[in-house]
Coordinates of C-alpha atoms and ligand atoms in Angstrom, one line a residue:
M1 CA 111.0 67.4 126.4
A2 CA 110.6 68.6 122.9
S3 CA 107.4 67.5 121.2
T4 CA 107.4 65.7 117.9
P5 CA 107.5 68.0 114.9
Y6 CA 104.5 68.3 112.7
T7 CA 105.3 66.6 109.4
V8 CA 104.0 67.6 106.0
R9 CA 104.2 65.3 103.0
W10 CA 104.8 67.1 99.8
G11 CA 104.1 66.3 96.1
I12 CA 106.0 68.3 93.6
M13 CA 104.2 69.3 90.4
A14 CA 106.8 69.8 87.6
T15 CA 110.5 69.3 87.4
G16 CA 112.0 72.5 86.3
W17 CA 114.4 75.0 87.8
I18 CA 112.4 76.3 90.7
A19 CA 111.0 72.8 91.5
E20 CA 114.6 71.8 92.1
M21 CA 115.5 74.8 94.3
F22 CA 112.4 74.3 96.4
T23 CA 112.6 70.6 96.8
K24 CA 116.2 70.7 97.8
D25 CA 115.1 73.3 100.5
L26 CA 112.4 70.9 101.7
L27 CA 115.0 68.2 102.2
T28 CA 117.3 70.3 104.4
N29 CA 117.3 69.7 108.1
P30 CA 115.0 72.3 109.8
A31 CA 117.4 72.5 112.7
C32 CA 119.9 74.3 110.5
R33 CA 117.5 77.2 110.5
G34 CA 116.6 76.8 114.1
V35 CA 113.2 75.2 113.4
S36 CA 112.0 72.2 115.4
D37 CA 108.2 72.4 115.4
V38 CA 107.7 71.3 111.7
R39 CA 109.4 69.1 109.2
H40 CA 108.9 68.2 105.5
E41 CA 108.9 65.0 103.6
V42 CA 109.1 64.7 99.8
V43 CA 106.8 61.8 98.9
A44 CA 106.1 62.3 95.2
A45 CA 106.9 64.3 92.1
A46 CA 105.2 64.5 88.7
S47 CA 106.4 65.5 85.3
S48 CA 103.9 66.2 82.6
S49 CA 106.3 64.9 80.0
A50 CA 107.4 61.5 81.4
K51 CA 107.6 59.3 84.5
D52 CA 111.3 58.9 83.9
R53 CA 111.8 62.6 84.1
A54 CA 110.1 62.6 87.5
A55 CA 112.3 59.7 88.7
S56 CA 115.5 61.5 87.6
F57 CA 114.3 64.6 89.3
L58 CA 113.7 62.8 92.6
S59 CA 117.1 61.2 92.4
M60 CA 118.9 64.4 91.4
V61 CA 117.4 66.4 94.4
G62 CA 118.3 63.6 96.8
A63 CA 114.7 62.6 97.8
P64 CA 114.2 59.4 99.7
S65 CA 114.0 56.3 97.5
T66 CA 110.4 55.8 98.6
A67 CA 109.3 59.0 96.9
K68 CA 107.0 58.1 94.0
P69 CA 107.6 59.4 90.4
Y70 CA 104.5 60.1 88.3
G71 CA 104.3 60.8 84.5
S72 CA 101.2 63.0 84.9
Y73 CA 99.9 65.7 87.1
H74 CA 96.6 63.8 87.4
E75 CA 98.3 60.9 89.1
L76 CA 100.1 63.2 91.5
V77 CA 96.9 64.9 92.7
A78 CA 95.2 61.6 93.2
D79 CA 97.9 60.2 95.6
P80 CA 96.4 59.8 99.0
D81 CA 99.9 60.1 100.7
V82 CA 100.4 63.6 99.5
D83 CA 99.2 66.4 101.9
I84 CA 100.1 69.4 99.8
I85 CA 101.1 70.0 96.2
Y86 CA 103.7 72.5 95.2
V87 CA 102.8 73.9 91.7
A88 CA 106.1 74.8 90.0
T89 CA 104.9 75.2 86.4
P90 CA 105.0 78.4 84.3
H91 CA 102.5 81.1 85.3
S92 CA 100.4 80.2 82.2
H93 CA 99.6 76.9 83.8
H94 CA 99.0 77.9 87.4
F95 CA 95.2 78.3 87.2
Q96 CA 94.6 75.0 85.6
N97 CA 97.2 73.1 87.6
A98 CA 96.3 74.6 91.0
M99 CA 92.6 74.0 90.2
L100 CA 93.3 70.4 89.3
A101 CA 94.9 69.9 92.8
L102 CA 92.2 71.8 94.6
E103 CA 89.5 69.9 92.9
A104 CA 91.2 66.7 94.1
G105 CA 90.9 68.1 97.6
K106 CA 94.6 68.9 98.0
N107 CA 96.3 71.7 99.9
V108 CA 98.2 73.9 97.4
L109 CA 101.3 76.1 97.4
C110 CA 101.4 77.7 94.0
E111 CA 104.3 79.6 92.5
K112 CA 104.1 83.2 91.7
S113 CA 102.6 84.9 89.8
L114 CA 99.5 83.2 91.2
T115 CA 97.7 83.3 87.9
V116 CA 97.5 85.3 84.7
T117 CA 94.3 87.1 85.5
A118 CA 92.6 88.3 88.7
S119 CA 89.5 86.4 87.8
Q120 CA 91.5 83.1 87.8
A121 CA 92.9 84.0 91.2
R122 CA 89.4 84.7 92.6
K123 CA 88.2 81.3 91.3
L124 CA 91.1 79.4 92.9
V125 CA 90.4 81.1 96.2
D126 CA 86.7 80.3 95.9
K127 CA 87.6 76.7 95.3
A128 CA 90.0 76.5 98.2
R129 CA 87.2 77.9 100.4
E130 CA 84.7 75.4 99.0
K131 CA 87.0 72.5 99.5
N132 CA 88.2 73.7 102.9
V133 CA 91.8 73.3 102.0
F134 CA 95.0 75.4 102.5
F135 CA 96.0 77.6 99.5
M136 CA 98.9 80.0 99.2
E137 CA 100.9 81.9 96.6
A138 CA 104.5 81.0 96.9
V139 CA 106.0 84.5 97.4
W140 CA 108.9 83.2 99.4
T141 CA 110.4 86.6 100.1
R142 CA 107.6 87.5 102.5
Y143 CA 108.7 84.7 104.9
F144 CA 112.4 85.7 105.1
P145 CA 113.4 86.8 108.6
L146 CA 114.6 90.0 106.8
S147 CA 111.1 90.7 105.5
I148 CA 109.6 90.0 108.9
K149 CA 112.0 92.4 110.6
V150 CA 111.4 95.1 108.0
R151 CA 107.7 94.9 108.4
E152 CA 108.2 95.1 112.2
L153 CA 110.4 98.2 111.9
V154 CA 107.8 99.8 109.7
S155 CA 104.8 98.9 111.9
T156 CA 106.6 100.1 115.1
G157 CA 107.3 103.5 113.5
A158 CA 111.1 103.1 113.4
I159 CA 111.2 105.4 110.4
G160 CA 108.1 107.4 111.2
Q161 CA 105.1 107.4 108.8
V162 CA 106.0 105.6 105.6
Y163 CA 104.9 107.6 102.6
R164 CA 106.8 106.1 99.7
V165 CA 108.4 102.9 98.6
L166 CA 110.6 102.5 95.5
A167 CA 111.2 98.9 94.5
D168 CA 113.0 97.5 91.5
L169 CA 113.7 94.0 90.2
S170 CA 115.3 94.1 86.8
F171 CA 117.8 91.9 84.9
N172 CA 120.1 93.3 82.2
K173 CA 119.6 90.7 79.5
D174 CA 120.0 93.1 76.6
A175 CA 121.4 91.5 73.5
A176 CA 122.2 92.3 69.9
E177 CA 119.7 93.3 67.3
G178 CA 117.0 94.5 69.7
R179 CA 116.8 91.1 71.4
V180 CA 117.2 90.0 74.9
E181 CA 119.2 86.9 75.8
W182 CA 116.3 84.5 76.0
D183 CA 114.9 82.8 72.9
D184 CA 111.4 83.8 72.0
S185 CA 110.1 80.4 73.2
H186 CA 111.5 80.9 76.7
R187 CA 108.9 81.4 79.5
M188 CA 110.4 84.9 80.3
V189 CA 109.3 86.4 77.0
N190 CA 106.9 83.9 75.5
P191 CA 103.2 85.1 75.7
D192 CA 102.0 81.5 75.5
L193 CA 103.7 80.9 78.8
A194 CA 102.5 84.3 80.2
G195 CA 106.0 85.7 79.7
G196 CA 107.1 89.2 80.5
A197 CA 108.9 91.2 83.1
L198 CA 105.9 92.1 85.2
L199 CA 104.4 88.7 86.1
D200 CA 107.8 87.1 86.6
L201 CA 109.9 89.9 88.2
G202 CA 107.7 92.9 88.8
I203 CA 105.7 91.0 91.2
Y204 CA 108.6 91.2 93.7
S205 CA 108.8 95.0 93.3
L206 CA 105.0 95.0 94.1
T207 CA 105.6 92.6 97.0
W208 CA 107.8 95.2 98.7
I209 CA 105.3 97.9 98.1
F210 CA 102.4 95.7 99.3
Q211 CA 104.1 94.2 102.3
T212 CA 105.0 97.7 103.6
L213 CA 102.3 100.0 102.4
Y214 CA 99.2 97.7 102.1
H215 CA 99.7 94.7 104.3
L216 CA 100.3 96.8 107.4
Q217 CA 97.2 99.0 106.9
P218 CA 94.7 98.1 109.6
E219 CA 92.0 95.8 108.3
K220 CA 89.3 98.4 108.6
E221 CA 91.4 100.9 106.7
K222 CA 92.4 98.6 103.9
E223 CA 92.5 100.6 100.7
A224 CA 92.8 99.2 97.2
P225 CA 95.3 101.2 95.2
K226 CA 94.9 103.4 92.1
V227 CA 97.3 102.3 89.4
V228 CA 99.1 104.1 86.6
A229 CA 101.4 102.1 84.4
A230 CA 103.8 102.5 81.5
I231 CA 104.9 99.5 79.5
N232 CA 107.4 98.9 76.7
K233 CA 106.6 95.7 74.8
Y234 CA 109.1 93.2 73.5
H235 CA 108.6 92.0 69.9
T236 CA 106.9 88.9 71.1
G237 CA 104.2 91.0 72.7
A238 CA 105.3 90.4 76.3
D239 CA 106.3 93.4 78.5
E240 CA 110.1 94.1 78.6
M241 CA 110.0 97.2 80.8
T242 CA 107.1 98.1 83.1
S243 CA 106.8 100.9 85.7
I244 CA 103.8 101.1 87.9
I245 CA 102.7 103.9 90.3
V246 CA 100.6 102.4 93.0
Q247 CA 98.7 105.1 94.9
F248 CA 96.9 104.8 98.3
P249 CA 95.2 108.2 98.4
K250 CA 93.7 107.9 101.9
H251 CA 97.0 106.9 103.3
K252 CA 98.9 109.6 101.4
S253 CA 101.3 107.0 100.2
Q254 CA 102.7 105.8 96.9
G255 CA 104.7 102.9 95.7
I256 CA 106.8 102.9 92.5
A257 CA 107.4 99.4 91.2
T258 CA 109.8 99.0 88.3
T259 CA 111.0 96.0 86.4
A260 CA 112.9 95.5 83.2
L261 CA 114.8 93.0 81.0
R262 CA 117.4 95.3 79.4
V263 CA 118.8 97.1 82.5
G264 CA 119.6 95.5 85.9
T265 CA 119.0 96.5 89.4
D266 CA 122.5 95.4 90.2
V267 CA 124.6 97.1 87.6
D268 CA 127.9 95.2 88.1
G269 CA 126.9 92.1 90.1
H270 CA 128.4 93.6 93.2
N271 CA 125.5 95.7 94.4
S272 CA 127.4 98.9 93.6
G273 CA 124.3 100.5 92.2
G274 CA 122.7 100.9 95.6
P275 CA 119.5 99.5 97.2
A276 CA 116.9 97.6 95.3
I277 CA 114.2 98.8 97.7
R278 CA 113.9 102.1 99.5
I279 CA 111.1 102.4 102.1
Q280 CA 110.9 106.1 102.9
G281 CA 109.3 107.5 106.1
S282 CA 108.9 110.8 107.8
G283 CA 111.7 109.8 110.2
G284 CA 114.0 107.9 108.0
E285 CA 114.5 105.3 105.4
I286 CA 115.0 101.5 105.3
Q287 CA 117.1 100.3 102.3
V288 CA 117.0 96.7 101.2
M289 CA 119.9 95.3 99.2
G290 CA 118.7 93.1 96.4
P291 CA 117.8 91.1 94.6
A292 CA 114.3 91.9 95.7
Y293 CA 113.3 88.2 95.7
R294 CA 116.3 87.1 97.9
P295 CA 117.6 90.0 99.9
L296 CA 120.5 89.5 102.2
Q297 CA 121.0 92.9 103.9
Y298 CA 119.0 95.9 105.1
K299 CA 120.0 99.4 106.3
V300 CA 118.2 101.7 108.6
I301 CA 119.0 105.4 108.1
K302 CA 117.4 107.8 110.7
K303 CA 116.6 111.4 109.7
D304 CA 118.2 112.5 113.0
G305 CA 120.8 109.7 113.1
G306 CA 123.8 112.1 112.6
G307 CA 125.0 110.0 109.6
N308 CA 125.0 106.7 111.5
V309 CA 123.6 103.9 109.4
E310 CA 122.6 100.6 110.9
V311 CA 123.6 97.8 108.5
V312 CA 122.1 94.4 109.2
D313 CA 123.2 91.2 107.3
C314 CA 120.7 88.4 107.1
P315 CA 122.5 85.4 105.6
I316 CA 120.5 82.4 104.5
P317 CA 121.3 79.3 106.7
K318 CA 122.7 76.3 105.0
D319 CA 122.4 72.6 105.7
T320 CA 126.1 71.8 105.6
E321 CA 125.4 68.0 105.2
R322 CA 123.5 68.7 102.0
D323 CA 125.5 71.7 101.1
W324 CA 122.2 73.6 100.5
G325 CA 120.1 76.4 101.6
H326 CA 118.2 78.7 99.2
G327 CA 115.7 80.4 101.4
M328 CA 112.5 78.8 100.2
F329 CA 112.2 76.6 103.3
W330 CA 110.7 79.5 105.3
E331 CA 107.6 79.6 103.1
A332 CA 107.4 75.8 103.4
D333 CA 107.5 76.1 107.2
E334 CA 104.7 78.6 107.0
C335 CA 102.6 76.1 105.0
A336 CA 103.3 73.4 107.6
R337 CA 102.3 75.6 110.5
C338 CA 99.1 76.6 108.7
L339 CA 98.2 73.0 108.1
R340 CA 99.1 72.1 111.7
D341 CA 96.9 74.9 113.0
G342 CA 94.0 74.2 110.7
K343 CA 94.4 77.5 108.8
R344 CA 93.4 77.8 105.2
E345 CA 95.4 80.9 104.4
S346 CA 98.6 82.5 105.5
D347 CA 98.3 85.7 107.5
T348 CA 101.5 86.9 105.9
L349 CA 100.0 86.7 102.4
P350 CA 96.2 86.4 102.7
W351 CA 94.1 85.4 99.7
S352 CA 92.7 88.9 99.5
E353 CA 96.1 90.4 99.1
S354 CA 97.2 88.0 96.3
I355 CA 94.0 88.9 94.5
V356 CA 94.6 92.7 94.9
I357 CA 98.1 92.3 93.6
M358 CA 96.8 90.3 90.6
E359 CA 94.3 93.1 90.0
V360 CA 97.1 95.6 90.0
M361 CA 99.1 93.6 87.5
E362 CA 96.1 93.0 85.3
E363 CA 95.3 96.7 85.2
A364 CA 99.0 97.5 84.4
L365 CA 99.1 95.0 81.6
K366 CA 95.8 96.4 80.3
Q367 CA 97.1 99.9 80.3
G368 CA 100.2 98.7 78.5
G369 CA 98.2 96.8 75.9
V370 CA 99.7 93.4 76.8
Q371 CA 97.4 90.5 75.9
Y372 CA 97.8 86.8 76.5
P373 CA 96.1 83.9 74.7
E374 CA 92.6 82.6 75.6
L375 CA 94.0 79.2 76.6
I376 CA 95.9 80.7 79.5
T377 CA 93.5 83.5 80.5
T378 CA 90.3 81.5 80.6
D379 CA 88.9 81.1 84.1
V380 CA 87.0 78.0 83.1
F381 CA 88.6 74.9 84.6
D382 CA 89.3 72.0 82.2
A383 CA 90.9 68.9 83.7
Q384 CA 91.8 67.8 80.2
S385 CA 93.3 71.2 79.2
P386 CA 96.8 70.7 77.5
L387 CA 98.0 72.7 80.5
N388 CA 97.0 69.8 82.7
T389 CA 97.8 66.9 80.4
G390 CA 101.1 68.1 79.1
K391 CA 100.0 67.4 75.5
R392 CA 101.7 70.5 74.1
Ligands
NDP401 N1 110.2 81.7 93.7 C1 111.2 81.8 92.9 O1 112.3 82.3 93.2 C2 111.0 81.5 91.4 C3 109.8 81.2 91.0 N2 109.6 80.8 89.7 C4 108.3 80.5 89.2 O2 108.2 79.2 89.0 C5 107.5 78.9 87.8 C6 108.3 77.9 87.0 O3 109.6 78.6 86.6 P1 110.9 77.7 86.3 O4 111.1 76.6 87.2 O5 112.0 78.7 86.2 O6 110.5 77.2 84.8 P2 111.1 76.0 84.1 O7 110.9 76.2 82.7 O8 112.5 75.7 84.5 O9 110.2 74.8 84.6 C7 108.8 74.7 84.4 C8 108.4 73.3 84.4 O10 107.0 73.3 84.2 C9 106.6 72.1 83.5 N3 105.8 72.5 82.3 C10 104.6 72.0 82.0 N4 104.2 72.5 80.8 C11 105.2 73.3 80.3 C12 105.3 74.1 79.2 N5 104.4 74.1 78.2 N6 106.5 74.7 79.0 C13 107.4 74.7 79.9 N7 107.3 74.0 81.1 C14 106.2 73.3 81.3 C15 107.9 71.4 83.1 O11 108.0 70.3 84.0 P3 107.5 68.8 83.6 O12 107.8 68.6 82.1 O13 108.2 68.0 84.5 O14 106.0 68.8 83.8 C16 109.0 72.4 83.4 O15 110.1 71.8 83.8 C17 107.1 80.2 87.2 O16 105.8 80.5 87.5 C18 108.0 81.2 87.9 O17 107.4 82.5 88.1 C19 110.7 80.6 88.8 C20 112.0 80.9 89.3 C21 112.2 81.4 90.6
LIG402 O1 110.9 84.3 90.9 C1 111.9 84.5 90.3 O2 113.0 84.9 91.0 C2 114.3 84.6 90.5 C3 114.3 84.9 89.0 O3 115.5 84.5 88.5 C4 113.2 84.2 88.3 O4 113.1 84.6 86.9 C5 111.9 84.5 88.9 O5 110.9 83.7 88.3

């Protein structure tokens, strides 16, 4: 007889776009993705602007009528019925908001990029350790079956020794008069919200480099990379095009992570431009069709394959009753399993790896001369920061 699934009760912090995507995924039936050991409940959501907004959000996503709306993040983290908080605010807010939740003794899943600076990431990890709670950066792509399969192919030597990974995530948002399509106040380009290509999109290019070249390095051989970056800045001061060479000298490997806001990985919206990710080994290559954050297909090309290419489609399962399935449920399942098993961090994205990636991004931004305001780069927690109270 099947045992009762382990249930996790979620509180959603913020009511924007990704909060909607993620919460709808939480509400799907796990059986639709072949999962029976864990399940999710949405028990509360908070908006920093108004309780009504949280109520509308809960109703819009189809949460149960028992789910509680809050008009502040403070109230949400104080709710004893919430097991884990999903932080879905802009990156500028992650440090203060995640710390607010950790200080309250809550488990936390925090959107990417984890923070604005590496020091902030280290402080959050220290706090999670001190409070003995679960904490994870929400890099959903790592939990896709496609990513798991690609890591398995790399680690079992399917394409020999992997020496180089090329990964891109770029959107063509070029507009007239030197602008991009977003207003200057939009979080994608607004320095006050830690805008820019790297922290928002480039982190996925780095994810592919790290999950293949770094994550799979044996623990004793873990090597922090050398970093060389080139950045073009937008007129707001945020980065609009960033290219990073990530070098692991002892492993003789390199990753090239690119991201941009004026040219796209997918030129015509039909993937005609080729793969977003190329994982190149001595015996072949794995190509992943983008977008890098939500890939749906990979190819294995063997050096001695005689021109045969294995093409594998990995569609994202849908809950037909809710007509929904975005692919964020796999990271939620990981959180649930970690909580069930008493784990404080995920093996698939350990704390140390999130920190190394933040260090790489910080170094790249430094080399490119990108600077963010003190309010969002401080690593001093302030429960009354406007980032926590919503007093903008
Ligand atoms: N994993 C993924 O695929 C994706 C991840 N993301 C990540 O999620 C985060 C949020 O992105 P997204 O949902 O697109 O952003 P939105 O602008 O759509 O939503 C952000 C929400 O944060 C809250 N917020 C609090 N303070 C502010 C402020 N000063 N300005 C704007 N919003 C504020 C608001 O909710 P309220 O008023 O209710 O408090 C707002 O709705 C980012 O870190 C981004 O990197 C984004 C898209 C995809
Ligand atoms: O994480 C993300 O993935 C999808 C993108 O559209 C979004 O800007 C980014 O935050």
